[in-house]
Amino acid sequence: MSNAPRRPGRHFLQIPGPTPVPERVLSAMSRQMLDHRGADFQKLGKSVLSGIKTIFKTAGPVIIYPSSGTGAWEAALTNTLSPGDRVLMVETGQFAVLWKQMADRLGLRAEVIQTDWRIGADPAEIEEHLRRDKDRLIKAVCVVHNETSSGCMTPLEEIRRALDAADHPALFMTDTISGLGTADLRHDEWGIDVTVSGSQKGMMLPPGLSFTAVSEKALAASRTAKLARSYFSWDDMLSNNANGFFPYTPATGLLYGLDEAIKLLNEEGLENVFARHARLGAATRAAVRAWGLEINCRDPKYYSQAVTTVLVPEGHNADALRALALDTFDISLGTGLNKLATKAFRIGHLGDTNDLTVLGALTGVEMSLELAGIPHKKGGVQAAMSVITDSMNKSPRAEAA
């Protein structure tokens, strides 16, 4: 038992996931368990399996696994590909690296377009690479929608146009684990074949559920794919999901929460959800610029709406700053990953968060920069406030008033 004194007030969880869980979702998850083969569970199953489609903007199936998003990565690859298949990937950050490592372990041949981790995937480079594949040997193009390590977001609709311009038949797969519920995602309209996500970020749930939206083209590929699969077999899931059930014991408590989270997102309105995340991202970046620090994402085209990765000046340690911020102000900031370790910290502004919460977090960061002796200018919080109030003044609500 800790002898540390009690810390009053709330903890600021400003990592890019897991994110704070809304009270309504917490309450929903506290319900008693159901017979997962009974009629009451069937109603819950049908509700979440139908409701999650509205978040992906798809009419097709969305498969829900009791797993992290990594499980959905594996399901995407094993259900559609065969040993030795070539896949094209873009290294936009640490999670793209991990997806590529998984492809290697599964016996696939990954071709990687490198970046400096400071932009998203470049559609022109993907198109050029696919045009060179005259024999159409590349079977899938895999990109991370929102790269939480680097704070860069890829424009998925432009990637779809790149595949079409190259007239290439490869499957289009994306990881939107931190993009879903934070930025627009149109699985059907943008011609995405496999879209994978997780519960603990924009969906405002604890970790433990993954989601996989699949197209008819992906389903057709699964019928001839030769990679081994068992737990992550789409066939088993889809046959049971058709009646609202699952082939094995489901995570009932999390499904209660998912049902409530879907309601919350639709009550706010997805366009309003995206506008809120865009506003909070712009406010955070304004604060970083005012401090005189460097945003890792170097091209505004690729700015993330979910997280801002901030580089610290040379000679300073981002982890020391994070430790000071936690100890002094009870705020958790995201760590730098892989090549950004100790060089960057991340400010999450996603999920069940609002303007005042982000302004409070930025206040904690600004005071921490001062106490840590990191060179910076004053006024970051004021700059963020200006972005938010300017946005409010331009909103339809303000005009109506």
mmCIF file of C-alpha atoms in Angstrom:
data_model
loop_
_atom_site.group_PDB
_atom_site.id
_atom_site.type_symbol
_atom_site.label_atom_id
_atom_site.label_comp_id
_atom_site.label_asym_id
_atom_site.label_seq_id
_atom_site.Cartn_x
_atom_site.Cartn_y
_atom_site.Cartn_z
ATOM 1 C CA MET A 1 0.000 0.000 0.000
ATOM 2 C CA SER A 2 1.377 3.400 -1.036
ATOM 3 C CA ASN A 3 2.207 5.967 1.657
ATOM 4 C CA ALA A 4 1.972 8.809 -0.849
ATOM 5 C CA PRO A 5 -0.563 11.479 0.083
ATOM 6 C CA ARG A 6 -3.878 11.520 -1.718
ATOM 7 C CA ARG A 7 -3.941 13.651 -4.857
ATOM 8 C CA PRO A 8 -7.171 15.647 -5.084
ATOM 9 C CA GLY A 9 -8.973 16.259 -8.352
ATOM 10 C CA ARG A 10 -8.846 14.250 -11.518
ATOM 11 C CA HIS A 11 -5.886 12.706 -13.300
ATOM 12 C CA PHE A 12 -5.244 14.144 -16.767
ATOM 13 C CA LEU A 13 -4.843 11.136 -19.045
ATOM 14 C CA GLN A 14 -3.476 12.794 -22.187
ATOM 15 C CA ILE A 15 -1.869 9.794 -23.818
ATOM 16 C CA PRO A 16 -3.203 8.804 -27.260
ATOM 17 C CA GLY A 17 -4.945 5.747 -25.822
ATOM 18 C CA PRO A 18 -6.313 4.242 -23.744
ATOM 19 C CA THR A 19 -8.466 7.332 -23.327
ATOM 20 C CA PRO A 20 -10.861 8.242 -20.496
ATOM 21 C CA VAL A 21 -14.115 6.271 -20.523
ATOM 22 C CA PRO A 22 -17.408 8.236 -20.296
ATOM 23 C CA GLU A 23 -19.527 7.677 -17.200
ATOM 24 C CA ARG A 24 -22.414 6.340 -19.277
ATOM 25 C CA VAL A 25 -20.125 3.705 -20.766
ATOM 26 C CA LEU A 26 -18.737 2.758 -17.350
ATOM 27 C CA SER A 27 -22.268 2.403 -16.022
ATOM 28 C CA ALA A 28 -23.308 0.267 -18.981
ATOM 29 C CA MET A 29 -20.381 -2.105 -18.412
ATOM 30 C CA SER A 30 -21.393 -2.644 -14.772
ATOM 31 C CA ARG A 31 -24.470 -4.671 -15.755
ATOM 32 C CA GLN A 32 -24.796 -8.327 -14.836
ATOM 33 C CA MET A 33 -23.611 -10.947 -17.338
ATOM 34 C CA LEU A 34 -25.977 -12.619 -19.798
ATOM 35 C CA ASP A 35 -26.306 -16.094 -21.205
ATOM 36 C CA HIS A 36 -24.308 -15.548 -24.391
ATOM 37 C CA ARG A 37 -26.461 -18.140 -26.164
ATOM 38 C CA GLY A 38 -29.746 -16.593 -25.035
ATOM 39 C CA ALA A 39 -32.286 -14.207 -26.534
ATOM 40 C CA ASP A 40 -31.288 -11.187 -24.440
ATOM 41 C CA PHE A 41 -27.676 -11.450 -25.561
ATOM 42 C CA GLN A 42 -28.847 -11.880 -29.151
ATOM 43 C CA LYS A 43 -30.486 -8.438 -28.944
ATOM 44 C CA LEU A 44 -27.219 -6.939 -27.673
ATOM 45 C CA GLY A 45 -25.205 -8.735 -30.350
ATOM 46 C CA LYS A 46 -27.435 -7.538 -33.155
ATOM 47 C CA SER A 47 -27.381 -4.003 -31.767
ATOM 48 C CA VAL A 48 -23.604 -3.654 -31.644
ATOM 49 C CA LEU A 49 -22.981 -5.493 -34.920
ATOM 50 C CA SER A 50 -25.420 -3.178 -36.656
ATOM 51 C CA GLY A 51 -24.446 -0.010 -34.799
ATOM 52 C CA ILE A 52 -20.708 -0.287 -35.400
ATOM 53 C CA LYS A 53 -21.372 -0.116 -39.137
ATOM 54 C CA THR A 54 -22.514 3.498 -38.731
ATOM 55 C CA ILE A 55 -19.100 4.451 -37.343
ATOM 56 C CA PHE A 56 -17.239 2.783 -40.233
ATOM 57 C CA LYS A 57 -19.805 4.117 -42.715
ATOM 58 C CA THR A 58 -20.273 0.716 -44.282
ATOM 59 C CA ALA A 59 -23.178 -1.493 -45.270
ATOM 60 C CA GLY A 60 -20.967 -4.571 -45.064
ATOM 61 C CA PRO A 61 -19.984 -6.647 -42.045
ATOM 62 C CA VAL A 62 -17.822 -5.397 -39.186
ATOM 63 C CA ILE A 63 -16.294 -8.267 -37.219
ATOM 64 C CA ILE A 64 -15.744 -7.743 -33.488
ATOM 65 C CA TYR A 65 -12.949 -9.736 -31.843
ATOM 66 C CA PRO A 66 -12.059 -9.915 -28.144
ATOM 67 C CA SER A 67 -8.522 -8.657 -28.829
ATOM 68 C CA SER A 68 -6.415 -5.561 -29.177
ATOM 69 C CA GLY A 69 -6.081 -3.964 -32.588
ATOM 70 C CA THR A 70 -3.059 -6.192 -33.183
ATOM 71 C CA GLY A 71 -5.422 -9.141 -33.419
ATOM 72 C CA ALA A 72 -7.345 -7.379 -36.170
ATOM 73 C CA TRP A 73 -4.059 -6.757 -38.012
ATOM 74 C CA GLU A 74 -3.430 -10.496 -37.975
ATOM 75 C CA ALA A 75 -6.983 -11.275 -39.051
ATOM 76 C CA ALA A 76 -6.675 -8.853 -41.974
ATOM 77 C CA LEU A 77 -3.540 -10.559 -43.276
ATOM 78 C CA THR A 78 -4.320 -14.211 -42.565
ATOM 79 C CA ASN A 79 -7.851 -14.145 -43.962
ATOM 80 C CA THR A 80 -6.900 -12.624 -47.312
ATOM 81 C CA LEU A 81 -3.342 -13.674 -48.181
ATOM 82 C CA SER A 82 -1.197 -16.751 -48.832
ATOM 83 C CA PRO A 83 2.389 -17.629 -47.899
ATOM 84 C CA GLY A 84 4.904 -15.665 -49.966
ATOM 85 C CA ASP A 85 2.402 -13.027 -51.113
ATOM 86 C CA ARG A 86 3.870 -9.571 -51.624
ATOM 87 C CA VAL A 87 2.382 -6.655 -49.697
ATOM 88 C CA LEU A 88 3.182 -2.966 -49.997
ATOM 89 C CA MET A 89 3.517 -1.053 -46.737
ATOM 90 C CA VAL A 90 4.506 2.511 -45.830
ATOM 91 C CA GLU A 91 6.626 3.107 -42.735
ATOM 92 C CA THR A 92 4.958 6.177 -41.262
ATOM 93 C CA GLY A 93 5.829 5.335 -37.657
ATOM 94 C CA GLN A 94 6.165 2.637 -35.029
ATOM 95 C CA PHE A 95 2.821 0.973 -35.665
ATOM 96 C CA ALA A 96 3.549 0.615 -39.358
ATOM 97 C CA VAL A 97 6.848 -0.998 -38.313
ATOM 98 C CA LEU A 98 5.015 -3.481 -36.088
ATOM 99 C CA TRP A 99 2.480 -4.377 -38.792
ATOM 100 C CA LYS A 100 5.373 -5.043 -41.174
ATOM 101 C CA GLN A 101 7.072 -7.257 -38.593
ATOM 102 C CA MET A 102 3.864 -9.258 -38.292
ATOM 103 C CA ALA A 103 3.729 -9.690 -42.074
ATOM 104 C CA ASP A 104 7.295 -11.020 -41.986
ATOM 105 C CA ARG A 105 6.452 -13.520 -39.235
ATOM 106 C CA LEU A 106 3.445 -14.774 -41.160
ATOM 107 C CA GLY A 107 5.576 -15.579 -44.202
ATOM 108 C CA LEU A 108 4.566 -12.634 -46.365
ATOM 109 C CA ARG A 109 6.997 -10.535 -48.410
ATOM 110 C CA ALA A 110 6.688 -6.902 -47.386
ATOM 111 C CA GLU A 111 7.895 -4.132 -49.665
ATOM 112 C CA VAL A 112 8.280 -0.952 -47.626
ATOM 113 C CA ILE A 113 8.143 2.674 -48.717
ATOM 114 C CA GLN A 114 10.214 4.560 -46.145
ATOM 115 C CA THR A 115 9.429 7.972 -44.667
ATOM 116 C CA ASP A 116 11.165 10.111 -42.060
ATOM 117 C CA TRP A 117 8.179 9.510 -39.725
ATOM 118 C CA ARG A 118 7.173 13.143 -40.232
ATOM 119 C CA ILE A 119 4.488 12.694 -42.897
ATOM 120 C CA GLY A 120 1.729 10.220 -43.695
ATOM 121 C CA ALA A 121 1.736 7.861 -46.642
ATOM 122 C CA ASP A 122 2.307 9.717 -49.926
ATOM 123 C CA PRO A 123 -0.323 8.654 -52.507
ATOM 124 C CA ALA A 124 1.995 9.551 -55.408
ATOM 125 C CA GLU A 125 4.725 7.214 -54.157
ATOM 126 C CA ILE A 126 2.227 4.388 -53.724
ATOM 127 C CA GLU A 127 0.886 4.934 -57.239
ATOM 128 C CA GLU A 128 4.416 4.945 -58.707
ATOM 129 C CA HIS A 129 5.316 1.742 -56.859
ATOM 130 C CA LEU A 130 2.172 -0.007 -58.064
ATOM 131 C CA ARG A 131 2.726 1.080 -61.673
ATOM 132 C CA ARG A 132 6.121 -0.618 -61.584
ATOM 133 C CA ASP A 133 4.429 -3.870 -60.553
ATOM 134 C CA LYS A 134 3.677 -4.882 -64.139
ATOM 135 C CA ASP A 135 2.860 -8.480 -63.244
ATOM 136 C CA ARG A 136 0.440 -7.430 -60.491
ATOM 137 C CA LEU A 137 2.254 -9.520 -57.871
ATOM 138 C CA ILE A 138 1.481 -7.149 -54.990
ATOM 139 C CA LYS A 139 -1.623 -8.533 -53.315
ATOM 140 C CA ALA A 140 -2.308 -5.834 -50.715
ATOM 141 C CA VAL A 141 -1.472 -2.239 -49.864
ATOM 142 C CA CYS A 142 -1.397 -1.649 -46.080
ATOM 143 C CA VAL A 143 -1.281 1.851 -44.602
ATOM 144 C CA VAL A 144 -1.816 3.258 -41.125
ATOM 145 C CA HIS A 145 -4.573 5.884 -41.182
ATOM 146 C CA ASN A 146 -3.539 7.780 -38.048
ATOM 147 C CA GLU A 147 -0.036 7.008 -36.811
ATOM 148 C CA THR A 148 -0.089 7.653 -33.080
ATOM 149 C CA SER A 149 3.692 7.496 -32.697
ATOM 150 C CA SER A 150 4.412 10.299 -35.167
ATOM 151 C CA GLY A 151 1.212 12.341 -35.057
ATOM 152 C CA CYS A 152 0.683 12.000 -38.820
ATOM 153 C CA MET A 153 -2.564 11.092 -40.579
ATOM 154 C CA THR A 154 -2.821 9.634 -44.090
ATOM 155 C CA PRO A 155 -5.580 10.798 -46.490
ATOM 156 C CA LEU A 156 -7.161 7.431 -47.257
ATOM 157 C CA GLU A 157 -9.368 8.666 -50.083
ATOM 158 C CA GLU A 158 -6.198 9.744 -51.931
ATOM 159 C CA ILE A 159 -4.659 6.304 -51.452
ATOM 160 C CA ARG A 160 -7.763 4.772 -53.033
ATOM 161 C CA ARG A 161 -7.383 7.123 -55.996
ATOM 162 C CA ALA A 162 -3.719 6.100 -56.290
ATOM 163 C CA LEU A 163 -4.669 2.418 -56.561
ATOM 164 C CA ASP A 164 -7.304 3.274 -59.155
ATOM 165 C CA ALA A 165 -4.915 5.468 -61.156
ATOM 166 C CA ALA A 166 -2.408 2.618 -61.265
ATOM 167 C CA ASP A 167 -5.241 0.258 -62.267
ATOM 168 C CA HIS A 168 -3.933 -2.180 -59.681
ATOM 169 C CA PRO A 169 -6.072 -4.991 -58.208
ATOM 170 C CA ALA A 170 -4.337 -5.121 -54.807
ATOM 171 C CA LEU A 171 -6.488 -5.149 -51.698
ATOM 172 C CA PHE A 172 -6.511 -1.842 -49.823
ATOM 173 C CA MET A 173 -6.089 -2.295 -46.062
ATOM 174 C CA THR A 174 -5.840 0.323 -43.342
ATOM 175 C CA ASP A 175 -5.228 0.474 -39.607
ATOM 176 C CA THR A 176 -7.490 3.179 -38.167
ATOM 177 C CA ILE A 177 -7.012 2.132 -34.551
ATOM 178 C CA SER A 178 -6.599 5.753 -33.440
ATOM 179 C CA GLY A 179 -8.442 7.255 -36.407
ATOM 180 C CA LEU A 180 -11.888 5.747 -35.902
ATOM 181 C CA GLY A 181 -14.114 8.193 -34.060
ATOM 182 C CA THR A 182 -11.586 11.025 -34.394
ATOM 183 C CA ALA A 183 -11.474 11.699 -38.146
ATOM 184 C CA ASP A 184 -13.709 10.936 -41.083
ATOM 185 C CA LEU A 185 -13.573 7.320 -42.219
ATOM 186 C CA ARG A 186 -15.685 6.045 -45.126
ATOM 187 C CA HIS A 187 -15.014 2.361 -45.610
ATOM 188 C CA ASP A 188 -17.427 1.885 -48.511
ATOM 189 C CA GLU A 189 -17.127 5.229 -50.285
ATOM 190 C CA TRP A 190 -13.331 5.180 -50.238
ATOM 191 C CA GLY A 191 -13.158 1.611 -51.496
ATOM 192 C CA ILE A 192 -11.268 0.212 -48.534
ATOM 193 C CA ASP A 193 -11.198 -3.575 -48.448
ATOM 194 C CA VAL A 194 -10.142 -4.196 -44.842
ATOM 195 C CA THR A 195 -10.360 -1.536 -42.116
ATOM 196 C CA VAL A 196 -9.158 -2.476 -38.640
ATOM 197 C CA SER A 197 -9.572 -0.580 -35.391
ATOM 198 C CA GLY A 198 -9.637 -0.916 -31.615
ATOM 199 C CA SER A 199 -11.834 0.042 -28.701
ATOM 200 C CA GLN A 200 -9.562 2.133 -26.493
ATOM 201 C CA LYS A 201 -9.088 5.367 -28.427
ATOM 202 C CA GLY A 202 -11.773 7.298 -30.303
ATOM 203 C CA MET A 203 -14.356 4.673 -29.375
ATOM 204 C CA MET A 204 -13.978 5.678 -25.679
ATOM 205 C CA LEU A 205 -13.836 2.126 -24.288
ATOM 206 C CA PRO A 206 -11.282 0.148 -22.303
ATOM 207 C CA PRO A 207 -8.841 -1.946 -24.349
ATOM 208 C CA GLY A 208 -10.052 -5.390 -25.352
ATOM 209 C CA LEU A 209 -12.139 -5.183 -28.524
ATOM 210 C CA SER A 210 -10.981 -4.951 -32.116
ATOM 211 C CA PHE A 211 -13.102 -4.195 -35.165
ATOM 212 C CA THR A 212 -12.617 -5.339 -38.763
ATOM 213 C CA ALA A 213 -14.722 -3.963 -41.599
ATOM 214 C CA VAL A 214 -14.468 -6.069 -44.767
ATOM 215 C CA SER A 215 -15.508 -5.549 -48.379
ATOM 216 C CA GLU A 216 -16.947 -8.108 -50.783
ATOM 217 C CA LYS A 217 -13.571 -8.170 -52.532
ATOM 218 C CA ALA A 218 -11.848 -9.042 -49.246
ATOM 219 C CA LEU A 219 -14.405 -11.747 -48.525
ATOM 220 C CA ALA A 220 -13.785 -13.221 -51.972
ATOM 221 C CA ALA A 221 -10.031 -13.214 -51.293
ATOM 222 C CA SER A 222 -10.609 -15.046 -48.005
ATOM 223 C CA ARG A 223 -12.072 -18.027 -49.855
ATOM 224 C CA THR A 224 -8.750 -18.779 -51.572
ATOM 225 C CA ALA A 225 -6.270 -17.432 -48.985
ATOM 226 C CA LYS A 226 -3.872 -20.093 -47.697
ATOM 227 C CA LEU A 227 -2.368 -18.569 -44.536
ATOM 228 C CA ALA A 228 -3.321 -20.562 -41.444
ATOM 229 C CA ARG A 229 -6.047 -19.097 -39.267
ATOM 230 C CA SER A 230 -8.224 -20.405 -36.487
ATOM 231 C CA TYR A 231 -9.294 -17.982 -33.742
ATOM 232 C CA PHE A 232 -9.222 -15.125 -36.238
ATOM 233 C CA SER A 233 -11.153 -16.903 -38.992
ATOM 234 C CA TRP A 234 -13.715 -14.569 -40.545
ATOM 235 C CA ASP A 235 -15.907 -17.493 -41.617
ATOM 236 C CA ASP A 236 -16.599 -18.613 -38.060
ATOM 237 C CA MET A 237 -17.392 -15.092 -36.931
ATOM 238 C CA LEU A 238 -19.627 -14.153 -39.844
ATOM 239 C CA SER A 239 -21.717 -17.304 -39.705
ATOM 240 C CA ASN A 240 -22.474 -16.733 -36.014
ATOM 241 C CA ASN A 241 -22.783 -12.947 -36.279
ATOM 242 C CA ALA A 242 -25.595 -13.356 -38.791
ATOM 243 C CA ASN A 243 -27.841 -14.300 -35.856
ATOM 244 C CA GLY A 244 -26.317 -11.895 -33.319
ATOM 245 C CA PHE A 245 -24.020 -14.463 -31.717
ATOM 246 C CA PHE A 246 -20.299 -15.243 -31.571
ATOM 247 C CA PRO A 247 -18.460 -18.566 -32.103
ATOM 248 C CA TYR A 248 -16.865 -18.410 -28.639
ATOM 249 C CA THR A 249 -17.469 -16.653 -25.337
ATOM 250 C CA PRO A 250 -17.739 -12.919 -26.112
ATOM 251 C CA ALA A 251 -16.556 -10.006 -23.972
ATOM 252 C CA THR A 252 -20.072 -9.219 -22.777
ATOM 253 C CA GLY A 253 -19.129 -6.337 -20.470
ATOM 254 C CA LEU A 254 -17.226 -4.571 -23.234
ATOM 255 C CA LEU A 255 -20.108 -5.146 -25.652
ATOM 256 C CA TYR A 256 -22.451 -3.400 -23.192
ATOM 257 C CA GLY A 257 -20.006 -0.498 -23.230
ATOM 258 C CA LEU A 258 -19.684 -0.565 -27.010
ATOM 259 C CA ASP A 259 -23.437 -0.322 -27.417
ATOM 260 C CA GLU A 260 -23.454 2.808 -25.241
ATOM 261 C CA ALA A 261 -20.370 4.317 -26.921
ATOM 262 C CA ILE A 262 -21.988 3.988 -30.354
ATOM 263 C CA LYS A 263 -25.055 5.796 -28.997
ATOM 264 C CA LEU A 264 -22.887 8.598 -27.600
ATOM 265 C CA LEU A 265 -21.069 9.142 -30.902
ATOM 266 C CA ASN A 266 -24.305 9.202 -32.877
ATOM 267 C CA GLU A 267 -25.992 11.495 -30.344
ATOM 268 C CA GLU A 268 -23.190 14.020 -30.757
ATOM 269 C CA GLY A 269 -23.219 13.445 -34.509
ATOM 270 C CA LEU A 270 -20.162 12.095 -36.285
ATOM 271 C CA GLU A 271 -19.505 15.341 -38.146
ATOM 272 C CA ASN A 272 -19.555 17.196 -34.822
ATOM 273 C CA VAL A 273 -17.204 14.587 -33.347
ATOM 274 C CA PHE A 274 -14.748 15.134 -36.190
ATOM 275 C CA ALA A 275 -15.041 18.936 -35.943
ATOM 276 C CA ARG A 276 -14.339 18.766 -32.203
ATOM 277 C CA HIS A 277 -11.219 16.674 -32.749
ATOM 278 C CA ALA A 278 -10.039 18.990 -35.545
ATOM 279 C CA ARG A 279 -10.504 22.019 -33.273
ATOM 280 C CA LEU A 280 -8.650 20.458 -30.349
ATOM 281 C CA GLY A 281 -5.821 19.344 -32.640
ATOM 282 C CA ALA A 282 -5.486 22.849 -34.091
ATOM 283 C CA ALA A 283 -5.488 24.371 -30.603
ATOM 284 C CA THR A 284 -2.765 21.998 -29.413
ATOM 285 C CA ARG A 285 -0.566 22.719 -32.419
ATOM 286 C CA ALA A 286 -1.046 26.464 -31.884
ATOM 287 C CA ALA A 287 0.222 26.040 -28.325
ATOM 288 C CA VAL A 288 3.286 24.096 -29.474
ATOM 289 C CA ARG A 289 4.147 26.764 -32.060
ATOM 290 C CA ALA A 290 3.712 29.544 -29.504
ATOM 291 C CA TRP A 291 6.098 27.719 -27.155
ATOM 292 C CA GLY A 292 8.629 27.713 -29.987
ATOM 293 C CA LEU A 293 8.806 23.929 -30.020
ATOM 294 C CA GLU A 294 8.690 21.733 -33.120
ATOM 295 C CA ILE A 295 5.723 19.633 -34.192
ATOM 296 C CA ASN A 296 6.970 16.271 -35.440
ATOM 297 C CA CYS A 297 4.517 16.233 -38.364
ATOM 298 C CA ARG A 298 6.182 18.599 -40.824
ATOM 299 C CA ASP A 299 3.401 18.933 -43.415
ATOM 300 C CA PRO A 300 -0.025 20.360 -42.456
ATOM 301 C CA LYS A 301 -1.637 18.011 -44.976
ATOM 302 C CA TYR A 302 -0.880 15.135 -42.615
ATOM 303 C CA TYR A 303 -1.738 16.685 -39.239
ATOM 304 C CA SER A 304 -3.425 14.235 -36.895
ATOM 305 C CA GLN A 305 -6.734 15.122 -35.273
ATOM 306 C CA ALA A 306 -6.054 12.677 -32.438
ATOM 307 C CA VAL A 307 -2.532 13.336 -31.182
ATOM 308 C CA THR A 308 0.269 15.866 -31.473
ATOM 309 C CA THR A 309 3.855 14.617 -31.237
ATOM 310 C CA VAL A 310 6.192 17.314 -29.915
ATOM 311 C CA LEU A 311 9.981 17.298 -30.329
ATOM 312 C CA VAL A 312 12.075 18.598 -27.449
ATOM 313 C CA PRO A 313 15.227 20.642 -28.111
ATOM 314 C CA GLU A 314 18.484 18.766 -28.479
ATOM 315 C CA GLY A 315 20.111 18.091 -25.147
ATOM 316 C CA HIS A 316 16.813 17.695 -23.315
ATOM 317 C CA ASN A 317 15.021 14.477 -22.412
ATOM 318 C CA ALA A 318 11.313 14.142 -23.155
ATOM 319 C CA ASP A 319 10.888 11.302 -20.671
ATOM 320 C CA ALA A 320 12.285 13.466 -17.873
ATOM 321 C CA LEU A 321 9.691 16.101 -18.791
ATOM 322 C CA ARG A 322 6.926 13.493 -18.736
ATOM 323 C CA ALA A 323 8.017 12.217 -15.335
ATOM 324 C CA LEU A 324 8.077 15.740 -13.920
ATOM 325 C CA ALA A 325 4.634 16.518 -15.355
ATOM 326 C CA LEU A 326 3.168 13.362 -13.826
ATOM 327 C CA ASP A 327 4.749 13.884 -10.431
ATOM 328 C CA THR A 328 3.953 17.587 -10.207
ATOM 329 C CA PHE A 329 0.652 18.021 -12.006
ATOM 330 C CA ASP A 330 -0.787 14.484 -12.233
ATOM 331 C CA ILE A 331 -0.841 14.526 -16.034
ATOM 332 C CA SER A 332 0.168 11.580 -18.221
ATOM 333 C CA LEU A 333 1.729 12.442 -21.573
ATOM 334 C CA GLY A 334 2.565 9.900 -24.264
ATOM 335 C CA THR A 335 6.125 8.661 -24.584
ATOM 336 C CA GLY A 336 8.240 8.817 -27.726
ATOM 337 C CA LEU A 337 8.434 5.439 -29.463
ATOM 338 C CA ASN A 338 11.344 3.760 -31.255
ATOM 339 C CA LYS A 339 13.455 6.414 -33.020
ATOM 340 C CA LEU A 340 11.522 9.129 -31.163
ATOM 341 C CA ALA A 341 12.302 7.675 -27.708
ATOM 342 C CA THR A 342 13.442 10.445 -25.293
ATOM 343 C CA LYS A 343 13.248 12.926 -28.184
ATOM 344 C CA ALA A 344 9.500 13.530 -28.214
ATOM 345 C CA PHE A 345 6.390 13.485 -26.080
ATOM 346 C CA ARG A 346 2.820 13.120 -27.272
ATOM 347 C CA ILE A 347 -0.296 15.051 -26.296
ATOM 348 C CA GLY A 348 -3.476 13.074 -26.878
ATOM 349 C CA HIS A 349 -6.594 15.112 -27.685
ATOM 350 C CA LEU A 350 -8.986 12.338 -28.630
ATOM 351 C CA GLY A 351 -11.949 10.432 -27.330
ATOM 352 C CA ASP A 352 -14.229 11.744 -24.604
ATOM 353 C CA THR A 353 -12.479 15.093 -24.214
ATOM 354 C CA ASN A 354 -13.421 18.734 -24.646
ATOM 355 C CA ASP A 355 -11.993 22.237 -24.918
ATOM 356 C CA LEU A 356 -11.488 22.904 -21.216
ATOM 357 C CA THR A 357 -9.865 19.519 -20.645
ATOM 358 C CA VAL A 358 -7.338 20.134 -23.407
ATOM 359 C CA LEU A 359 -6.673 23.676 -22.186
ATOM 360 C CA GLY A 360 -6.059 22.292 -18.702
ATOM 361 C CA ALA A 361 -3.663 19.729 -20.128
ATOM 362 C CA LEU A 362 -1.797 22.366 -22.127
ATOM 363 C CA THR A 363 -1.496 24.468 -18.966
ATOM 364 C CA GLY A 364 0.137 21.489 -17.262
ATOM 365 C CA VAL A 365 2.533 21.042 -20.177
ATOM 366 C CA GLU A 366 3.484 24.729 -20.215
ATOM 367 C CA MET A 367 4.229 24.758 -16.482
ATOM 368 C CA SER A 368 6.173 21.498 -16.834
ATOM 369 C CA LEU A 369 8.329 22.977 -19.588
ATOM 370 C CA GLU A 370 9.167 25.842 -17.237
ATOM 371 C CA LEU A 371 10.016 23.579 -14.298
ATOM 372 C CA ALA A 372 12.055 21.215 -16.495
ATOM 373 C CA GLY A 373 14.159 24.074 -17.819
ATOM 374 C CA ILE A 374 13.270 23.345 -21.448
ATOM 375 C CA PRO A 375 13.721 26.491 -23.548
ATOM 376 C CA HIS A 376 10.351 27.800 -24.656
ATOM 377 C CA LYS A 377 8.288 30.956 -24.925
ATOM 378 C CA LYS A 378 5.266 31.853 -22.837
ATOM 379 C CA GLY A 379 1.751 32.039 -24.219
ATOM 380 C CA GLY A 380 1.035 28.578 -25.591
ATOM 381 C CA VAL A 381 -2.186 28.201 -23.649
ATOM 382 C CA GLN A 382 -3.329 31.648 -24.728
ATOM 383 C CA ALA A 383 -2.686 30.716 -28.361
ATOM 384 C CA ALA A 384 -4.779 27.567 -27.925
ATOM 385 C CA MET A 385 -7.560 29.583 -26.309
ATOM 386 C CA SER A 386 -7.612 31.915 -29.307
ATOM 387 C CA VAL A 387 -8.009 28.999 -31.715
ATOM 388 C CA ILE A 388 -10.913 27.633 -29.718
ATOM 389 C CA THR A 389 -12.739 30.936 -29.251
ATOM 390 C CA ASP A 390 -12.246 31.844 -32.921
ATOM 391 C CA SER A 391 -13.727 28.477 -33.854
ATOM 392 C CA MET A 392 -16.668 29.044 -31.522
ATOM 393 C CA ASN A 393 -17.316 32.487 -33.016
ATOM 394 C CA LYS A 394 -17.518 30.932 -36.479
ATOM 395 C CA SER A 395 -19.794 28.061 -35.456
ATOM 396 C CA PRO A 396 -23.466 27.942 -36.549
ATOM 397 C CA ARG A 397 -24.472 28.098 -32.879
ATOM 398 C CA ALA A 398 -22.669 31.438 -32.469
ATOM 399 C CA GLU A 399 -24.239 32.824 -35.649
ATOM 400 C CA ALA A 400 -27.691 31.758 -34.479
ATOM 401 C CA ALA A 401 -27.176 33.584 -31.180
#
